[in-house]
Amino acid sequence: MPQTVLSCLGALALELTPGTRAARTALDPAAAGELAALAARDLAKLVPEAAQLDLGLVAALFDPVELLRPGYPLHAELERLVARAPGAAGGRVIGFGAGGDGLPPPLRPDPEHAAGPLRLLPLLLRGDAGLVAAVGDRLEQVLLDTGMAGADTALCAQDGFAAPVEHARLLTLNDLAAMMALQYEHAGLAPLWPLVETALLMPEAEQWLDAPPEPLARYVGREVRMALLDAEAWNEGGFAPASADPAQLARAFERFQMRQRQFAAVLGAHGIPVTYDHCPAGRDPRTVLRA
């Protein structure tokens, strides 16, 4: 019977000095292999059984939104490449770097998201399903609290990317999602996170954002449908502040529209399609989104 194979998804996270950027966004293949070997060693120190699994690492710098997308496309491509790599499976360490033509398109960081202080290198552990499950469970327990990378790992990344690295740590994707949920809360985007989380973890499920005065949105069918309201429908739907004069209402409606565009941009960055449903005055916008 063929062996059942699974992967445990994670990342090497580099926290850069605020206000700085890396001079290079990808390492060459030799440097990628060196960094992957150090990351594999760091993981094996925490969970020795991890050394029995294949480790693949993309030696390029990505934004969290590029990793946290439905279906985890970056990791899916990494898994495909690890599966095709030569050599007997079990304990291989494979770093993917940029050759003369750069990284293949599915593994190229998007320059639009290159300015954030947290840079991520996708990695995964792949092998026997039972072993991956056990190692993955253990990593979920220990990485967030004890997953600091070795000093030489951080230095290797700092030198390779020509970046001022303040901290380097290993994370599972669940750890990363928890960090992002907290960041969104601090940034005033907490109402949006349940839509993103549902798209990541339960893509076939349904999730509403129905918390006036926030924009009204429904995640269903692997996309977000957002209510497009004119000023009259916005006022009728209970999104307008009470006891406001006409000038205050006009400003509040402008802020609502800006908030709606902000939400749509964040969802788009996570690879979640957004469509607008026009909801005219006189109709409940929730009924329109259910249609």
mmCIF file of C-alpha atoms in Angstrom:
data_model
loop_
_atom_site.group_PDB
_atom_site.id
_atom_site.type_symbol
_atom_site.label_atom_id
_atom_site.label_comp_id
_atom_site.label_asym_id
_atom_site.label_seq_id
_atom_site.Cartn_x
_atom_site.Cartn_y
_atom_site.Cartn_z
ATOM 1 C CA MET A 1 0.000 0.000 0.000
ATOM 2 C CA PRO A 2 1.431 3.442 -0.908
ATOM 3 C CA GLN A 3 2.629 5.515 1.999
ATOM 4 C CA THR A 4 0.318 8.370 3.012
ATOM 5 C CA VAL A 5 2.248 11.636 2.880
ATOM 6 C CA LEU A 6 1.409 14.889 4.619
ATOM 7 C CA SER A 7 3.084 18.231 5.157
ATOM 8 C CA CYS A 8 3.360 20.561 8.142
ATOM 9 C CA LEU A 9 3.347 24.198 7.006
ATOM 10 C CA GLY A 10 5.339 26.985 8.594
ATOM 11 C CA ALA A 11 7.742 29.839 8.048
ATOM 12 C CA LEU A 12 10.996 31.385 9.129
ATOM 13 C CA ALA A 13 9.958 34.862 10.269
ATOM 14 C CA LEU A 14 12.382 37.787 10.162
ATOM 15 C CA GLU A 15 11.499 40.927 12.059
ATOM 16 C CA LEU A 16 13.357 43.845 10.497
ATOM 17 C CA THR A 17 14.290 47.088 12.175
ATOM 18 C CA PRO A 18 11.297 49.432 11.762
ATOM 19 C CA GLY A 19 11.608 51.726 8.771
ATOM 20 C CA THR A 20 14.129 49.537 6.954
ATOM 21 C CA ARG A 21 13.928 47.151 4.012
ATOM 22 C CA ALA A 22 16.029 44.258 2.795
ATOM 23 C CA ALA A 23 18.392 45.025 -0.054
ATOM 24 C CA ARG A 24 17.729 41.588 -1.569
ATOM 25 C CA THR A 25 14.433 39.721 -1.658
ATOM 26 C CA ALA A 26 15.810 36.282 -2.601
ATOM 27 C CA LEU A 27 18.981 34.249 -2.038
ATOM 28 C CA ASP A 28 20.927 32.295 -4.628
ATOM 29 C CA PRO A 29 20.598 28.484 -4.530
ATOM 30 C CA ALA A 30 23.773 27.902 -2.505
ATOM 31 C CA ALA A 31 22.825 30.431 0.168
ATOM 32 C CA ALA A 32 19.277 29.059 0.167
ATOM 33 C CA GLY A 33 20.625 25.594 0.932
ATOM 34 C CA GLU A 34 22.753 26.922 3.778
ATOM 35 C CA LEU A 35 19.829 28.757 5.370
ATOM 36 C CA ALA A 36 17.525 25.755 4.963
ATOM 37 C CA ALA A 37 20.062 23.536 6.720
ATOM 38 C CA LEU A 38 20.214 25.934 9.662
ATOM 39 C CA ALA A 39 16.426 26.107 9.900
ATOM 40 C CA ALA A 40 16.242 22.289 9.814
ATOM 41 C CA ARG A 41 18.770 22.086 12.628
ATOM 42 C CA ASP A 42 16.831 24.612 14.717
ATOM 43 C CA LEU A 43 13.598 22.658 14.281
ATOM 44 C CA ALA A 44 15.302 19.365 15.160
ATOM 45 C CA LYS A 45 16.618 20.887 18.386
ATOM 46 C CA LEU A 46 13.029 21.577 19.421
ATOM 47 C CA VAL A 47 11.468 18.395 18.035
ATOM 48 C CA PRO A 48 14.151 15.781 17.224
ATOM 49 C CA GLU A 49 11.740 13.697 15.119
ATOM 50 C CA ALA A 50 11.582 16.575 12.611
ATOM 51 C CA ALA A 51 14.984 15.459 11.313
ATOM 52 C CA GLN A 52 13.317 12.347 9.843
ATOM 53 C CA LEU A 53 11.151 14.490 7.568
ATOM 54 C CA ASP A 54 12.005 16.365 4.401
ATOM 55 C CA LEU A 55 12.315 20.106 4.855
ATOM 56 C CA GLY A 56 11.741 22.556 2.037
ATOM 57 C CA LEU A 57 12.321 26.299 2.331
ATOM 58 C CA VAL A 58 11.841 29.142 -0.141
ATOM 59 C CA ALA A 59 14.702 31.565 0.461
ATOM 60 C CA ALA A 60 12.721 34.679 -0.440
ATOM 61 C CA LEU A 61 10.971 37.333 1.605
ATOM 62 C CA PHE A 62 7.182 37.444 1.628
ATOM 63 C CA ASP A 63 4.515 39.413 3.458
ATOM 64 C CA PRO A 64 2.131 37.553 5.793
ATOM 65 C CA VAL A 65 -0.784 38.159 3.410
ATOM 66 C CA GLU A 66 1.069 36.205 0.717
ATOM 67 C CA LEU A 67 1.235 33.117 2.935
ATOM 68 C CA LEU A 68 -2.239 33.432 4.418
ATOM 69 C CA ARG A 69 -4.315 32.874 1.303
ATOM 70 C CA PRO A 70 -7.014 30.252 0.686
ATOM 71 C CA GLY A 71 -5.439 26.944 -0.268
ATOM 72 C CA TYR A 72 -2.014 28.264 0.848
ATOM 73 C CA PRO A 73 -0.745 28.495 -2.753
ATOM 74 C CA LEU A 74 2.869 29.307 -1.838
ATOM 75 C CA HIS A 75 3.145 26.205 0.314
ATOM 76 C CA ALA A 76 1.294 24.124 -2.262
ATOM 77 C CA GLU A 77 3.920 25.017 -4.865
ATOM 78 C CA LEU A 78 6.711 24.371 -2.365
ATOM 79 C CA GLU A 79 5.249 20.964 -1.574
ATOM 80 C CA ARG A 80 5.073 20.121 -5.271
ATOM 81 C CA LEU A 81 8.745 21.004 -5.713
ATOM 82 C CA VAL A 82 9.848 19.029 -2.653
ATOM 83 C CA ALA A 83 7.913 15.987 -3.869
ATOM 84 C CA ARG A 84 9.692 16.169 -7.235
ATOM 85 C CA ALA A 85 13.185 16.755 -5.812
ATOM 86 C CA PRO A 86 15.715 13.952 -6.438
ATOM 87 C CA GLY A 87 16.933 11.684 -3.662
ATOM 88 C CA ALA A 88 15.318 9.299 -1.242
ATOM 89 C CA ALA A 89 12.613 10.939 0.843
ATOM 90 C CA GLY A 90 13.117 11.266 4.594
ATOM 91 C CA GLY A 91 15.530 13.784 6.055
ATOM 92 C CA ARG A 92 16.281 15.742 2.897
ATOM 93 C CA VAL A 93 16.883 19.483 3.336
ATOM 94 C CA ILE A 94 16.076 21.526 0.237
ATOM 95 C CA GLY A 95 16.435 25.266 -0.092
ATOM 96 C CA PHE A 96 14.956 26.920 -3.164
ATOM 97 C CA GLY A 97 16.777 30.053 -4.279
ATOM 98 C CA ALA A 98 16.823 32.343 -7.273
ATOM 99 C CA GLY A 99 18.809 31.260 -10.311
ATOM 100 C CA GLY A 100 19.784 33.400 -13.257
ATOM 101 C CA ASP A 101 16.141 33.941 -14.202
ATOM 102 C CA GLY A 102 15.042 34.519 -10.610
ATOM 103 C CA LEU A 103 12.521 32.396 -8.802
ATOM 104 C CA PRO A 104 9.728 30.702 -10.778
ATOM 105 C CA PRO A 105 6.615 32.926 -10.938
ATOM 106 C CA PRO A 106 4.610 30.987 -8.305
ATOM 107 C CA LEU A 107 7.409 31.617 -5.780
ATOM 108 C CA ARG A 108 8.157 35.273 -6.511
ATOM 109 C CA PRO A 109 7.351 37.807 -3.794
ATOM 110 C CA ASP A 110 4.963 40.550 -4.860
ATOM 111 C CA PRO A 111 6.754 43.937 -4.793
ATOM 112 C CA GLU A 112 3.459 45.534 -3.751
ATOM 113 C CA HIS A 113 3.808 43.879 -0.333
ATOM 114 C CA ALA A 114 7.555 44.352 0.156
ATOM 115 C CA ALA A 115 7.538 47.183 2.695
ATOM 116 C CA GLY A 116 6.342 45.480 5.885
ATOM 117 C CA PRO A 117 8.654 44.920 8.875
ATOM 118 C CA LEU A 118 7.787 41.209 9.153
ATOM 119 C CA ARG A 119 9.284 39.122 6.324
ATOM 120 C CA LEU A 120 8.509 35.443 5.961
ATOM 121 C CA LEU A 121 10.297 32.540 4.290
ATOM 122 C CA PRO A 122 7.811 29.702 3.628
ATOM 123 C CA LEU A 123 8.909 26.281 4.829
ATOM 124 C CA LEU A 124 7.354 22.875 5.274
ATOM 125 C CA LEU A 125 8.097 19.453 6.683
ATOM 126 C CA ARG A 126 6.948 16.552 4.508
ATOM 127 C CA GLY A 127 6.834 12.814 5.055
ATOM 128 C CA ASP A 128 4.918 9.932 6.581
ATOM 129 C CA ALA A 129 1.484 11.129 7.651
ATOM 130 C CA GLY A 130 1.712 9.719 11.173
ATOM 131 C CA LEU A 131 5.109 11.249 11.818
ATOM 132 C CA VAL A 132 4.108 14.597 10.325
ATOM 133 C CA ALA A 133 1.007 14.680 12.518
ATOM 134 C CA ALA A 134 3.028 13.977 15.661
ATOM 135 C CA VAL A 135 5.751 16.482 14.783
ATOM 136 C CA GLY A 136 3.170 19.075 13.768
ATOM 137 C CA ASP A 137 1.288 18.735 17.041
ATOM 138 C CA ARG A 138 4.487 19.182 18.978
ATOM 139 C CA LEU A 139 5.530 22.219 16.933
ATOM 140 C CA GLU A 140 2.142 23.816 17.564
ATOM 141 C CA GLN A 141 2.821 23.433 21.272
ATOM 142 C CA VAL A 142 6.369 24.778 21.397
ATOM 143 C CA LEU A 143 7.200 27.080 18.494
ATOM 144 C CA LEU A 144 5.299 30.181 19.518
ATOM 145 C CA ASP A 145 7.006 30.286 22.926
ATOM 146 C CA THR A 146 10.396 28.731 22.188
ATOM 147 C CA GLY A 147 10.846 29.031 18.431
ATOM 148 C CA MET A 148 13.604 31.628 18.273
ATOM 149 C CA ALA A 149 16.031 30.725 15.510
ATOM 150 C CA GLY A 150 19.699 30.219 16.305
ATOM 151 C CA ALA A 151 21.977 33.242 16.295
ATOM 152 C CA ASP A 152 23.842 31.868 13.281
ATOM 153 C CA THR A 153 20.526 31.343 11.454
ATOM 154 C CA ALA A 154 19.582 34.973 12.028
ATOM 155 C CA LEU A 155 23.043 36.131 10.947
ATOM 156 C CA CYS A 156 22.902 33.992 7.804
ATOM 157 C CA ALA A 157 19.561 35.567 6.888
ATOM 158 C CA GLN A 158 20.779 39.051 7.727
ATOM 159 C CA ASP A 159 23.890 38.712 5.580
ATOM 160 C CA GLY A 160 22.108 36.967 2.731
ATOM 161 C CA PHE A 161 19.274 39.457 2.402
ATOM 162 C CA ALA A 162 21.350 42.479 3.470
ATOM 163 C CA ALA A 163 18.651 43.258 5.990
ATOM 164 C CA PRO A 164 18.801 44.535 9.600
ATOM 165 C CA VAL A 165 17.216 41.549 11.352
ATOM 166 C CA GLU A 166 16.156 42.220 14.941
ATOM 167 C CA HIS A 167 14.565 38.807 15.568
ATOM 168 C CA ALA A 168 14.347 35.530 13.677
ATOM 169 C CA ARG A 169 11.914 32.835 14.720
ATOM 170 C CA LEU A 170 10.202 29.728 13.424
ATOM 171 C CA LEU A 171 6.411 29.633 13.217
ATOM 172 C CA THR A 172 3.658 27.305 12.127
ATOM 173 C CA LEU A 173 1.014 28.831 9.882
ATOM 174 C CA ASN A 174 -1.408 28.629 12.793
ATOM 175 C CA ASP A 175 1.034 30.700 14.849
ATOM 176 C CA LEU A 176 1.229 33.210 12.010
ATOM 177 C CA ALA A 177 -2.559 33.414 11.747
ATOM 178 C CA ALA A 178 -2.815 34.061 15.490
ATOM 179 C CA MET A 179 -0.232 36.832 15.204
ATOM 180 C CA MET A 180 -2.098 38.394 12.300
ATOM 181 C CA ALA A 181 -5.404 38.288 14.161
ATOM 182 C CA LEU A 182 -3.758 40.239 16.982
ATOM 183 C CA GLN A 183 -2.191 42.713 14.557
ATOM 184 C CA TYR A 184 -5.548 43.278 12.870
ATOM 185 C CA GLU A 185 -7.087 43.952 16.262
ATOM 186 C CA HIS A 186 -4.431 46.544 17.034
ATOM 187 C CA ALA A 187 -4.943 48.110 13.588
ATOM 188 C CA GLY A 188 -8.697 48.388 14.060
ATOM 189 C CA LEU A 189 -9.439 45.590 11.592
ATOM 190 C CA ALA A 190 -10.675 42.970 14.050
ATOM 191 C CA PRO A 191 -14.193 42.810 12.531
ATOM 192 C CA LEU A 192 -12.685 41.660 9.235
ATOM 193 C CA TRP A 193 -10.617 38.780 10.592
ATOM 194 C CA PRO A 194 -13.456 36.204 10.885
ATOM 195 C CA LEU A 195 -14.004 36.492 7.115
ATOM 196 C CA VAL A 196 -10.303 35.884 6.433
ATOM 197 C CA GLU A 197 -10.121 33.034 8.942
ATOM 198 C CA THR A 198 -13.147 31.304 7.429
ATOM 199 C CA ALA A 199 -11.673 31.587 3.932
ATOM 200 C CA LEU A 200 -8.427 30.012 5.195
ATOM 201 C CA LEU A 201 -9.739 27.264 7.442
ATOM 202 C CA MET A 202 -13.287 26.507 6.240
ATOM 203 C CA PRO A 203 -13.472 27.744 2.648
ATOM 204 C CA GLU A 204 -16.821 26.059 1.989
ATOM 205 C CA ALA A 205 -18.458 27.641 5.052
ATOM 206 C CA GLU A 206 -20.380 30.897 5.355
ATOM 207 C CA GLN A 207 -19.466 33.900 7.499
ATOM 208 C CA TRP A 208 -21.104 37.284 7.930
ATOM 209 C CA LEU A 209 -19.745 40.660 8.898
ATOM 210 C CA ASP A 210 -22.906 42.296 10.209
ATOM 211 C CA ALA A 211 -21.866 44.805 12.861
ATOM 212 C CA PRO A 212 -23.060 48.323 11.984
ATOM 213 C CA PRO A 213 -21.575 50.832 11.472
ATOM 214 C CA GLU A 214 -19.071 48.495 9.781
ATOM 215 C CA PRO A 215 -19.700 47.576 6.128
ATOM 216 C CA LEU A 216 -22.019 44.639 5.584
ATOM 217 C CA ALA A 217 -20.384 41.596 3.983
ATOM 218 C CA ARG A 218 -20.998 37.892 3.534
ATOM 219 C CA TYR A 219 -18.360 35.238 2.800
ATOM 220 C CA VAL A 220 -19.925 32.464 0.753
ATOM 221 C CA GLY A 221 -18.899 30.420 -2.274
ATOM 222 C CA ARG A 222 -15.203 31.223 -1.716
ATOM 223 C CA GLU A 223 -15.738 34.966 -2.161
ATOM 224 C CA VAL A 224 -16.929 37.948 -0.170
ATOM 225 C CA ARG A 225 -20.079 39.716 -1.258
ATOM 226 C CA MET A 226 -20.201 43.275 0.059
ATOM 227 C CA ALA A 227 -23.297 45.474 0.202
ATOM 228 C CA LEU A 228 -22.947 48.557 -2.012
ATOM 229 C CA LEU A 229 -25.116 51.228 -0.432
ATOM 230 C CA ASP A 230 -25.964 54.746 -1.504
ATOM 231 C CA ALA A 231 -26.431 57.365 1.201
ATOM 232 C CA GLU A 232 -30.171 56.760 1.520
ATOM 233 C CA ALA A 233 -29.832 52.957 1.780
ATOM 234 C CA TRP A 234 -26.959 53.381 4.248
ATOM 235 C CA ASN A 235 -29.137 55.573 6.438
ATOM 236 C CA GLU A 236 -32.136 53.261 6.188
ATOM 237 C CA GLY A 237 -30.050 50.146 6.933
ATOM 238 C CA GLY A 238 -28.996 51.314 10.396
ATOM 239 C CA PHE A 239 -25.387 52.162 9.520
ATOM 240 C CA ALA A 240 -25.677 55.927 10.081
ATOM 241 C CA PRO A 241 -25.042 57.558 13.470
ATOM 242 C CA ALA A 242 -28.128 58.621 15.371
ATOM 243 C CA SER A 243 -28.969 62.264 15.951
ATOM 244 C CA ALA A 244 -26.542 63.594 13.343
ATOM 245 C CA ASP A 245 -27.097 66.724 11.315
ATOM 246 C CA PRO A 246 -26.797 66.620 7.481
ATOM 247 C CA ALA A 247 -23.130 67.684 7.458
ATOM 248 C CA GLN A 248 -22.203 65.043 10.039
ATOM 249 C CA LEU A 249 -24.114 62.402 8.077
ATOM 250 C CA ALA A 250 -22.234 63.289 4.912
ATOM 251 C CA ARG A 251 -18.879 62.926 6.633
ATOM 252 C CA ALA A 252 -19.923 59.671 8.277
ATOM 253 C CA PHE A 253 -20.987 58.250 4.922
ATOM 254 C CA GLU A 254 -17.619 59.182 3.412
ATOM 255 C CA ARG A 255 -15.878 57.384 6.282
ATOM 256 C CA PHE A 256 -18.100 54.346 5.700
ATOM 257 C CA GLN A 257 -17.116 54.249 2.021
ATOM 258 C CA MET A 258 -13.436 54.575 2.906
ATOM 259 C CA ARG A 259 -13.788 51.738 5.412
ATOM 260 C CA GLN A 260 -15.437 49.606 2.762
ATOM 261 C CA ARG A 261 -12.568 50.210 0.330
ATOM 262 C CA GLN A 262 -10.059 49.418 3.079
ATOM 263 C CA PHE A 263 -11.773 46.104 3.854
ATOM 264 C CA ALA A 264 -11.922 45.181 0.173
ATOM 265 C CA ALA A 265 -8.199 45.940 -0.239
ATOM 266 C CA VAL A 266 -7.238 43.767 2.747
ATOM 267 C CA LEU A 267 -9.377 40.879 1.506
ATOM 268 C CA GLY A 268 -7.860 41.206 -1.949
ATOM 269 C CA ALA A 269 -4.357 41.109 -0.493
ATOM 270 C CA HIS A 270 -5.287 37.778 1.102
ATOM 271 C CA GLY A 271 -6.394 36.484 -2.291
ATOM 272 C CA ILE A 272 -10.100 36.558 -1.380
ATOM 273 C CA PRO A 273 -12.266 37.863 -4.238
ATOM 274 C CA VAL A 274 -14.710 40.663 -3.412
ATOM 275 C CA THR A 275 -17.856 41.459 -5.389
ATOM 276 C CA TYR A 276 -20.265 44.298 -4.694
ATOM 277 C CA ASP A 277 -24.023 43.801 -4.613
ATOM 278 C CA HIS A 278 -25.985 46.995 -5.154
ATOM 279 C CA CYS A 279 -28.508 47.339 -2.347
ATOM 280 C CA PRO A 280 -31.042 50.071 -3.166
ATOM 281 C CA ALA A 281 -33.028 52.056 -0.648
ATOM 282 C CA GLY A 282 -36.200 50.336 0.386
ATOM 283 C CA ARG A 283 -34.703 46.850 0.521
ATOM 284 C CA ASP A 284 -32.954 45.115 3.402
ATOM 285 C CA PRO A 285 -29.322 44.748 2.250
ATOM 286 C CA ARG A 286 -29.038 41.477 4.181
ATOM 287 C CA THR A 287 -31.771 40.025 2.011
ATOM 288 C CA VAL A 288 -29.931 41.189 -1.107
ATOM 289 C CA LEU A 289 -26.721 39.460 0.013
ATOM 290 C CA ARG A 290 -28.618 36.241 0.742
ATOM 291 C CA ALA A 291 -30.039 36.085 -2.791
#
